[in-house]
Amino acid sequence: AQKVTQAQTEISVVEKEDVTLDCVYETRDTTYYLFWYKQPPSGELVFLIRRNSFDEQNEISGRYSWNFQKSTSSFNFTITASQVVDSAVYFCALSEPWNSGNTPLVFGKGTRLSVIA
Amino acid sequence: DAGVTQSPTHLIKTRGQQVTLRCSPKSGHDTVSWYQQALGQGPQFIFQYYEEEERQRGNFPDRFSGHQFPNYSSELNVNALLLGDSALYLCASSLIPGQGYEQFFGPGTRLTVL
């Protein structure tokens, strides 16, 4: 069974601090896909990154970076020099291959990040 | 390039009523998935439509039904509404087949059942 755990319910940081959001996943498949989405107060889920299970390279995109470690089944997300606009709920999600497509996204419960000016 | 659109934005219904939510996928996408997001929770998969057929379904009762039209747009219908159906309903579109496809989400419809 697929499961995603985001143990941090809420995090509050002061602007310009670095912050890491944790994500731990469970799957029986060797092939799977991991995602991070941002949900601002408007409600729309905004795609941030997709990582497949065969690519363990860490990725950096501007102030965002992701650390994928299969040995610990973790896919953590770090925001460097946080800004007030980063305040949102962040979701980690998992999907596996199924027939010609993929299983639906299985989401964690999300981490609410508040960045204080 | 229009993204995923949903209507209405907000909806208030009473218990026992029926509701229809609508979704238009991102241009070029042929697959639509529906998710329910209760307050303070992550989205939960309801079902997915491709080629006008329900391909996958989550753990939701038969009161939840859907439809996909030839232009790939989709409707979510919920009958005999319960208070627990109050949630944000998100529509996502993607391309199938495709491995590890990215799903694009709409702004959601917030349903309140009184």
Tab-separated table of N, CA, C and O in Angstrom, chain A residues 33 35 37 39 42-45 47 50 91 97-105 107-109, chain B residues 35 37 40-43 45 48 55-56 88 90 96-103 105-107:
chain	number	residue	atom	x	y	z
A	33	TYR	N	6.872	7.534	-8.421
A	33	TYR	CA	7.114	8.953	-8.671
A	33	TYR	C	6.722	9.742	-7.438
A	33	TYR	O	5.696	9.472	-6.810
A	35	PHE	N	6.226	13.694	-5.763
A	35	PHE	CA	5.873	15.054	-6.158
A	35	PHE	C	5.817	15.957	-4.924
A	35	PHE	O	5.563	15.504	-3.807
A	37	TYR	N	3.752	19.647	-4.096
A	37	TYR	CA	2.816	20.671	-4.538
A	37	TYR	C	2.713	21.747	-3.465
A	37	TYR	O	2.820	21.470	-2.271
A	39	GLN	N	0.144	24.750	-1.977
A	39	GLN	CA	-1.238	25.211	-1.993
A	39	GLN	C	-1.336	26.535	-1.237
A	39	GLN	O	-1.402	26.581	-0.019
A	42	SER	N	-5.360	30.626	-1.924
A	42	SER	CA	-6.358	30.588	-3.000
A	42	SER	C	-6.892	29.178	-3.229
A	42	SER	O	-7.976	29.006	-3.791
A	43	GLY	N	-6.145	28.162	-2.826
A	43	GLY	CA	-6.636	26.791	-2.903
A	43	GLY	C	-6.081	25.953	-4.040
A	43	GLY	O	-6.116	24.732	-3.968
A	44	GLU	N	-5.584	26.585	-5.074
A	44	GLU	CA	-5.107	25.815	-6.223
A	44	GLU	C	-3.775	25.155	-5.913
A	44	GLU	O	-2.860	25.781	-5.405
A	45	LEU	N	-3.649	23.888	-6.228
A	45	LEU	CA	-2.399	23.174	-6.014
A	45	LEU	C	-1.428	23.509	-7.148
A	45	LEU	O	-1.745	23.325	-8.322
A	47	PHE	N	2.141	22.750	-8.916
A	47	PHE	CA	3.173	21.731	-9.053
A	47	PHE	C	4.542	22.362	-8.837
A	47	PHE	O	4.858	23.412	-9.393
A	50	ARG	N	8.685	16.853	-9.771
A	50	ARG	CA	8.431	15.428	-9.910
A	50	ARG	C	9.779	14.729	-9.935
A	50	ARG	O	10.722	15.191	-10.577
A	91	PHE	N	2.389	20.008	0.062
A	91	PHE	CA	2.026	18.598	0.044
A	91	PHE	C	3.072	17.789	-0.702
A	91	PHE	O	3.511	18.159	-1.794
A	97	PRO	N	3.301	3.317	-11.305
A	97	PRO	CA	2.817	2.907	-12.625
A	97	PRO	C	1.637	1.953	-12.494
A	97	PRO	O	1.596	1.123	-11.596
A	98	TRP	N	0.684	2.101	-13.372
A	98	TRP	CA	-0.526	1.247	-13.370
A	98	TRP	C	-1.026	1.180	-14.783
A	98	TRP	O	-1.376	2.208	-15.356
A	99	ASN	N	-1.097	-0.045	-15.359
A	99	ASN	CA	-1.501	-0.201	-16.745
A	99	ASN	C	-0.694	0.776	-17.606
A	99	ASN	O	0.503	0.803	-17.560
A	100	SER	N	-1.388	1.551	-18.403
A	100	SER	CA	-0.676	2.457	-19.302
A	100	SER	C	-0.463	3.831	-18.698
A	100	SER	O	0.019	4.731	-19.348
A	101	GLY	N	-0.834	3.988	-17.463
A	101	GLY	CA	-0.661	5.298	-16.843
A	101	GLY	C	-0.096	5.159	-15.467
A	101	GLY	O	0.843	4.411	-15.248
A	102	ASN	N	-0.661	5.886	-14.544
A	102	ASN	CA	-0.190	5.846	-13.168
A	102	ASN	C	-1.360	5.768	-12.210
A	102	ASN	O	-2.473	6.181	-12.533
A	103	THR	N	-1.083	5.265	-11.037
A	103	THR	CA	-2.087	5.328	-9.985
A	103	THR	C	-2.297	6.786	-9.616
A	103	THR	O	-1.433	7.636	-9.853
A	104	PRO	N	-3.433	7.082	-9.045
A	104	PRO	CA	-3.670	8.463	-8.630
A	104	PRO	C	-2.653	8.914	-7.590
A	104	PRO	O	-1.992	8.095	-6.957
A	105	LEU	N	-2.544	10.192	-7.436
A	105	LEU	CA	-1.650	10.746	-6.433
A	105	LEU	C	-2.163	10.421	-5.032
A	105	LEU	O	-3.336	10.593	-4.735
A	107	PHE	N	-1.544	11.685	-1.366
A	107	PHE	CA	-0.975	12.867	-0.717
A	107	PHE	C	-0.735	12.635	0.772
A	107	PHE	O	-1.459	11.870	1.427
A	108	GLY	N	0.255	13.332	1.287
A	108	GLY	CA	0.392	13.452	2.728
A	108	GLY	C	-0.620	14.469	3.234
A	108	GLY	O	-1.371	15.053	2.453
A	109	LYS	N	-0.614	14.703	4.538
A	109	LYS	CA	-1.582	15.634	5.116
A	109	LYS	C	-1.146	17.085	4.979
A	109	LYS	O	-1.911	17.993	5.298
B	35	TYR	N	-10.546	15.043	-6.937
B	35	TYR	CA	-10.078	14.829	-5.574
B	35	TYR	C	-10.964	15.611	-4.617
B	35	TYR	O	-11.446	16.692	-4.936
B	37	GLN	N	-10.856	17.374	-0.856
B	37	GLN	CA	-9.939	17.822	0.181
B	37	GLN	C	-10.723	18.386	1.354
B	37	GLN	O	-11.248	19.500	1.290
B	40	GLY	N	-7.963	20.863	6.395
B	40	GLY	CA	-6.798	20.407	7.135
B	40	GLY	C	-6.236	19.067	6.702
B	40	GLY	O	-5.350	18.518	7.363
B	41	GLN	N	-6.735	18.547	5.591
B	41	GLN	CA	-6.273	17.251	5.093
B	41	GLN	C	-5.673	17.378	3.698
B	41	GLN	O	-5.846	18.398	3.028
B	42	GLY	N	-4.988	16.323	3.276
B	42	GLY	CA	-4.515	16.283	1.903
B	42	GLY	C	-5.648	15.826	0.992
B	42	GLY	O	-6.622	15.219	1.442
B	43	PRO	N	-5.553	16.112	-0.286
B	43	PRO	CA	-6.579	15.668	-1.237
B	43	PRO	C	-6.697	14.149	-1.275
B	43	PRO	O	-5.692	13.439	-1.182
B	45	PHE	N	-8.285	10.954	-3.572
B	45	PHE	CA	-8.712	10.633	-4.933
B	45	PHE	C	-10.126	10.091	-4.941
B	45	PHE	O	-10.456	9.159	-4.197
B	48	GLN	N	-11.119	8.878	-11.775
B	48	GLN	CA	-10.421	9.410	-12.941
B	48	GLN	C	-11.164	9.018	-14.213
B	48	GLN	O	-11.622	7.873	-14.331
B	55	ARG	N	-11.820	5.169	-15.261
B	55	ARG	CA	-10.689	4.231	-15.308
B	55	ARG	C	-10.264	3.750	-13.927
B	55	ARG	O	-9.863	2.612	-13.760
B	56	GLN	N	-10.285	4.627	-12.987
B	56	GLN	CA	-9.878	4.271	-11.634
B	56	GLN	C	-10.830	4.953	-10.668
B	56	GLN	O	-11.370	6.022	-10.973
B	88	LEU	N	-13.324	20.961	-0.243
B	88	LEU	CA	-12.860	21.574	-1.486
B	88	LEU	C	-12.712	20.440	-2.508
B	88	LEU	O	-12.025	19.446	-2.241
B	90	LEU	N	-11.312	19.298	-5.980
B	90	LEU	CA	-10.281	19.678	-6.933
B	90	LEU	C	-10.334	18.789	-8.164
B	90	LEU	O	-10.491	17.575	-8.063
B	96	ILE	N	-2.606	10.867	-20.683
B	96	ILE	CA	-2.399	9.412	-20.584
B	96	ILE	C	-2.374	8.876	-22.001
B	96	ILE	O	-3.183	9.276	-22.815
B	97	PRO	N	-1.518	7.915	-22.384
B	97	PRO	CA	-0.580	7.279	-21.467
B	97	PRO	C	0.611	8.162	-21.157
B	97	PRO	O	0.882	9.105	-21.842
B	98	GLY	N	1.254	7.843	-20.111
B	98	GLY	CA	2.440	8.596	-19.713
B	98	GLY	C	2.871	8.154	-18.342
B	98	GLY	O	2.055	8.018	-17.459
B	99	GLN	N	4.116	7.925	-18.189
B	99	GLN	CA	4.618	7.479	-16.909
B	99	GLN	C	5.006	8.675	-16.053
B	99	GLN	O	5.739	9.550	-16.481
B	100	GLY	N	4.506	8.668	-14.849
B	100	GLY	CA	4.870	9.746	-13.935
B	100	GLY	C	4.385	11.092	-14.413
B	100	GLY	O	5.057	12.099	-14.246
B	101	TYR	N	3.201	11.092	-14.993
B	101	TYR	CA	2.683	12.335	-15.546
B	101	TYR	C	2.460	13.382	-14.467
B	101	TYR	O	2.143	13.076	-13.332
B	102	GLU	N	2.609	14.608	-14.868
B	102	GLU	CA	2.331	15.715	-13.975
B	102	GLU	C	0.851	16.060	-14.076
B	102	GLU	O	0.304	16.138	-15.166
B	103	GLN	N	0.203	16.229	-12.956
B	103	GLN	CA	-1.195	16.619	-12.940
B	103	GLN	C	-1.306	18.109	-12.658
B	103	GLN	O	-0.685	18.609	-11.723
B	105	PHE	N	-3.734	21.122	-11.508
B	105	PHE	CA	-4.951	21.269	-10.722
B	105	PHE	C	-5.665	22.587	-11.005
B	105	PHE	O	-5.026	23.612	-11.282
B	106	GLY	N	-6.978	22.538	-10.896
B	106	GLY	CA	-7.793	23.732	-10.976
B	106	GLY	C	-7.908	24.391	-9.612
B	106	GLY	O	-7.394	23.873	-8.625
B	107	PRO	N	-8.598	25.532	-9.549
B	107	PRO	CA	-8.721	26.281	-8.297
B	107	PRO	C	-9.670	25.639	-7.299
B	107	PRO	O	-9.680	26.020	-6.133
